[in-house]
């Protein structure tokens, strides 16, 4: 099972200000199907956020507007952390301000991956959770897919079968005009500085420095 909603918690919309969730969506999935396997694909959080903005934001969009939203999101996060725990801020509504027109699509906090991964590791076994990097999927699709098939217990595919899979068109790709609008250098620097300590905690948790994303700046 691919997990697009790893960051969701059951009843999160009913959480009180500063309250941490007791149960995650994954708890219920595992209760219903104890042997379920989960695949998590993580992308450099800085690049993921900008790509999400360009894909989900309706109407006019620009690197300048994105920069403005990032600055406001970081300010909100700092305000939240001054009063509540990190876990309460990334799961709860205390992070989001009605005064800032960001909306659910912005999802700034999702890039704080280690919080969610740490939670999921508490109720899954090593043979149930496979974590991959999106960048590696693009760089070496055959290698990543072979690893996925081994994880799922699927037979080894022939070269022709693998070729047919990796050559499938990409879903949810940004339109060409959106790709031409690059993130402002100062925005990238601000986001990289913000996410860096969280990436370090993720790399420590997974015992793998590739999750520092130092090979993708």
Short mmCIF file of C-alpha atoms in Angstrom, two decimals:
data_model
loop_
_atom_site.label_atom_id
_atom_site.label_comp_id
_atom_site.label_asym_id
_atom_site.label_seq_id
_atom_site.Cartn_x
_atom_site.Cartn_y
_atom_site.Cartn_z
CA UNK A 1 0.00 0.00 0.00
CA UNK A 2 1.40 3.38 -1.03
CA UNK A 3 0.84 5.91 1.75
CA UNK A 4 -0.10 9.37 0.43
CA UNK A 5 -1.64 10.37 3.77
CA UNK A 6 1.08 9.31 6.21
CA UNK A 7 0.78 12.75 7.80
CA UNK A 8 -2.97 12.40 8.52
CA UNK A 9 -4.43 11.57 11.88
CA UNK A 10 -7.92 10.30 12.55
CA UNK A 11 -10.02 13.14 13.88
CA UNK A 12 -7.31 15.74 13.29
CA UNK A 13 -9.94 18.32 12.36
CA UNK A 14 -11.37 17.95 15.87
CA UNK A 15 -8.07 18.43 17.71
CA UNK A 16 -8.04 21.22 20.22
CA UNK A 17 -5.42 23.94 19.94
CA UNK A 18 -2.04 22.43 20.81
CA UNK A 19 -3.41 18.90 21.15
CA UNK A 20 -1.48 15.91 19.77
CA UNK A 21 -3.34 13.08 18.00
CA UNK A 22 -3.76 9.78 19.84
CA UNK A 23 -4.34 7.72 16.71
CA UNK A 24 -3.14 7.98 13.14
CA UNK A 25 -4.82 6.70 10.01
CA UNK A 26 -2.15 4.01 9.91
CA UNK A 27 -3.29 2.60 13.26
CA UNK A 28 -6.68 1.79 11.78
CA UNK A 29 -5.28 0.41 8.55
CA UNK A 30 -3.04 -1.94 10.49
CA UNK A 31 -5.89 -2.96 12.80
CA UNK A 32 -7.96 -4.02 9.80
CA UNK A 33 -5.06 -5.55 7.82
CA UNK A 34 -2.25 -6.41 10.26
CA UNK A 35 0.05 -7.72 7.52
CA UNK A 36 -0.33 -4.72 5.22
CA UNK A 37 2.85 -3.34 3.69
CA UNK A 38 3.43 0.35 3.23
CA UNK A 39 5.60 2.22 0.75
CA UNK A 40 6.61 5.80 1.51
CA UNK A 41 8.25 8.02 -1.09
CA UNK A 42 10.03 11.09 0.30
CA UNK A 43 11.28 14.01 -1.77
CA UNK A 44 13.63 16.82 -0.82
CA UNK A 45 11.14 18.86 1.26
CA UNK A 46 12.22 22.17 -0.24
CA UNK A 47 11.63 20.97 -3.79
CA UNK A 48 8.47 19.11 -2.80
CA UNK A 49 6.90 22.25 -1.38
CA UNK A 50 7.58 24.35 -4.47
CA UNK A 51 6.41 21.60 -6.80
CA UNK A 52 3.21 21.25 -4.77
CA UNK A 53 2.62 24.99 -4.93
CA UNK A 54 3.04 25.04 -8.71
CA UNK A 55 0.79 22.00 -9.13
CA UNK A 56 -2.03 22.67 -6.67
CA UNK A 57 -2.29 26.44 -6.56
CA UNK A 58 -5.17 27.60 -8.74
CA UNK A 59 -4.96 30.69 -10.88
CA UNK A 60 -1.92 32.92 -11.19
CA UNK A 61 1.20 31.77 -9.39
CA UNK A 62 4.71 33.11 -9.15
CA UNK A 63 8.03 32.55 -7.36
CA UNK A 64 7.43 35.87 -5.59
CA UNK A 65 4.07 34.77 -4.18
CA UNK A 66 5.61 31.47 -3.11
CA UNK A 67 8.36 33.34 -1.28
CA UNK A 68 5.72 35.40 0.55
CA UNK A 69 3.85 32.25 1.61
CA UNK A 70 7.04 30.58 2.82
CA UNK A 71 7.98 33.55 4.99
CA UNK A 72 4.51 33.58 6.53
CA UNK A 73 4.50 29.81 7.06
CA UNK A 74 7.83 29.87 8.89
CA UNK A 75 6.61 32.73 11.05
CA UNK A 76 3.48 30.74 11.93
CA UNK A 77 5.55 27.70 12.73
CA UNK A 78 7.74 29.65 15.12
CA UNK A 79 4.70 31.08 16.82
CA UNK A 80 3.26 27.60 17.21
CA UNK A 81 6.50 26.17 18.58
CA UNK A 82 6.65 28.93 21.17
CA UNK A 83 3.50 27.48 22.74
CA UNK A 84 3.14 23.83 21.71
CA UNK A 85 5.10 20.69 20.87
CA UNK A 86 6.45 19.99 17.41
CA UNK A 87 4.08 17.04 17.06
CA UNK A 88 1.08 19.20 17.94
CA UNK A 89 2.16 21.80 15.40
CA UNK A 90 2.63 19.42 12.47
CA UNK A 91 -0.54 17.42 13.05
CA UNK A 92 -2.91 19.99 14.49
CA UNK A 93 -4.68 23.08 13.30
CA UNK A 94 -2.66 25.30 15.64
CA UNK A 95 -0.16 25.66 12.79
CA UNK A 96 -2.67 27.14 10.40
CA UNK A 97 -3.90 30.70 10.67
CA UNK A 98 -7.18 31.87 9.24
CA UNK A 99 -5.47 35.16 8.48
CA UNK A 100 -3.07 33.62 5.96
CA UNK A 101 -4.53 32.46 2.61
CA UNK A 102 -2.38 29.32 2.29
CA UNK A 103 -4.92 26.55 2.38
CA UNK A 104 -4.45 22.80 2.78
CA UNK A 105 -2.64 22.54 -0.54
CA UNK A 106 0.42 24.45 0.74
CA UNK A 107 1.23 21.74 3.30
CA UNK A 108 4.44 23.33 4.55
CA UNK A 109 4.61 21.13 7.64
CA UNK A 110 4.56 17.83 5.72
CA UNK A 111 8.26 18.27 4.97
CA UNK A 112 9.05 17.69 8.64
CA UNK A 113 9.18 14.00 7.77
CA UNK A 114 10.87 12.61 10.86
CA UNK A 115 7.81 13.28 13.03
CA UNK A 116 5.56 11.13 10.84
CA UNK A 117 8.13 8.41 10.15
CA UNK A 118 8.90 8.10 13.86
CA UNK A 119 5.22 7.59 14.61
CA UNK A 120 4.78 4.96 11.90
CA UNK A 121 7.84 3.03 13.03
CA UNK A 122 6.11 2.52 16.37
CA UNK A 123 3.34 0.34 14.93
CA UNK A 124 4.96 -1.25 11.89
CA UNK A 125 7.72 -3.84 11.60
CA UNK A 126 10.79 -3.43 9.34
CA UNK A 127 9.30 -5.81 6.77
CA UNK A 128 6.11 -3.73 6.57
CA UNK A 129 7.50 -0.29 5.80
CA UNK A 130 9.64 0.60 2.78
CA UNK A 131 10.95 4.14 2.51
CA UNK A 132 12.36 5.37 -0.79
CA UNK A 133 13.45 8.72 -2.16
CA UNK A 134 11.57 10.24 -5.07
CA UNK A 135 14.87 11.43 -6.53
CA UNK A 136 16.19 7.87 -6.63
CA UNK A 137 13.06 6.72 -8.45
CA UNK A 138 13.77 9.20 -11.24
CA UNK A 139 17.51 8.51 -11.27
CA UNK A 140 17.33 4.71 -11.18
CA UNK A 141 13.73 3.60 -11.80
CA UNK A 142 14.66 0.00 -12.55
CA UNK A 143 16.69 -0.37 -9.36
CA UNK A 144 14.02 1.23 -7.19
CA UNK A 145 11.20 -0.78 -8.75
CA UNK A 146 13.18 -4.02 -8.33
CA UNK A 147 13.55 -3.16 -4.63
CA UNK A 148 9.83 -2.46 -4.38
CA UNK A 149 8.95 -5.80 -5.96
CA UNK A 150 11.28 -7.65 -3.58
CA UNK A 151 9.66 -5.85 -0.65
CA UNK A 152 6.21 -6.88 -1.86
CA UNK A 153 7.28 -10.46 -2.52
CA UNK A 154 6.62 -10.16 -6.25
CA UNK A 155 8.61 -12.30 -8.65
CA UNK A 156 11.55 -10.78 -10.48
CA UNK A 157 10.40 -9.21 -13.73
CA UNK A 158 11.91 -9.77 -17.13
CA UNK A 159 13.78 -6.92 -18.78
CA UNK A 160 10.87 -6.37 -21.14
CA UNK A 161 8.31 -6.26 -18.32
CA UNK A 162 10.46 -3.83 -16.33
CA UNK A 163 10.95 -1.65 -19.40
CA UNK A 164 7.19 -1.44 -19.93
CA UNK A 165 6.70 -0.30 -16.34
CA UNK A 166 9.45 2.32 -16.11
CA UNK A 167 8.45 3.79 -19.47
CA UNK A 168 4.89 4.51 -18.36
CA UNK A 169 4.05 8.24 -18.47
CA UNK A 170 4.40 10.14 -15.20
CA UNK A 171 1.20 11.02 -13.38
CA UNK A 172 0.52 14.38 -11.70
CA UNK A 173 3.39 16.07 -13.55
CA UNK A 174 3.65 19.83 -13.63
CA UNK A 175 2.82 21.57 -16.88
CA UNK A 176 5.73 22.81 -18.95
CA UNK A 177 4.98 26.49 -18.30
CA UNK A 178 5.10 25.91 -14.53
CA UNK A 179 8.51 24.24 -14.84
CA UNK A 180 9.91 27.43 -16.35
CA UNK A 181 9.25 29.40 -13.16
CA UNK A 182 12.17 28.57 -10.88
CA UNK A 183 12.15 29.11 -7.14
CA UNK A 184 13.90 32.30 -6.04
CA UNK A 185 17.41 31.62 -4.67
CA UNK A 186 16.59 33.39 -1.39
CA UNK A 187 13.46 31.28 -0.95
CA UNK A 188 15.41 28.09 -1.53
CA UNK A 189 18.01 29.18 1.01
CA UNK A 190 15.36 29.98 3.63
CA UNK A 191 13.61 26.63 3.15
CA UNK A 192 16.85 24.66 3.08
CA UNK A 193 17.91 26.27 6.35
CA UNK A 194 14.54 25.53 7.90
CA UNK A 195 14.34 21.89 6.85
CA UNK A 196 18.02 21.04 7.42
CA UNK A 197 17.79 20.19 11.15
CA UNK A 198 14.67 18.11 10.46
CA UNK A 199 16.43 16.28 7.65
CA UNK A 200 19.28 15.53 10.03
CA UNK A 201 16.84 13.98 12.49
CA UNK A 202 15.32 11.94 9.67
CA UNK A 203 18.74 10.72 8.50
CA UNK A 204 19.61 9.75 12.07
CA UNK A 205 16.29 7.95 12.51
CA UNK A 206 16.72 5.97 9.30
CA UNK A 207 20.49 5.60 9.74
CA UNK A 208 21.08 6.89 6.21
CA UNK A 209 22.66 10.22 5.28
CA UNK A 210 21.02 10.25 1.86
CA UNK A 211 18.01 11.76 3.63
CA UNK A 212 20.05 14.90 4.19
CA UNK A 213 19.53 15.50 0.46
CA UNK A 214 23.01 16.97 0.19
CA UNK A 215 23.20 15.55 -3.32
CA UNK A 216 20.18 17.63 -4.38
CA UNK A 217 20.52 21.34 -3.72
#
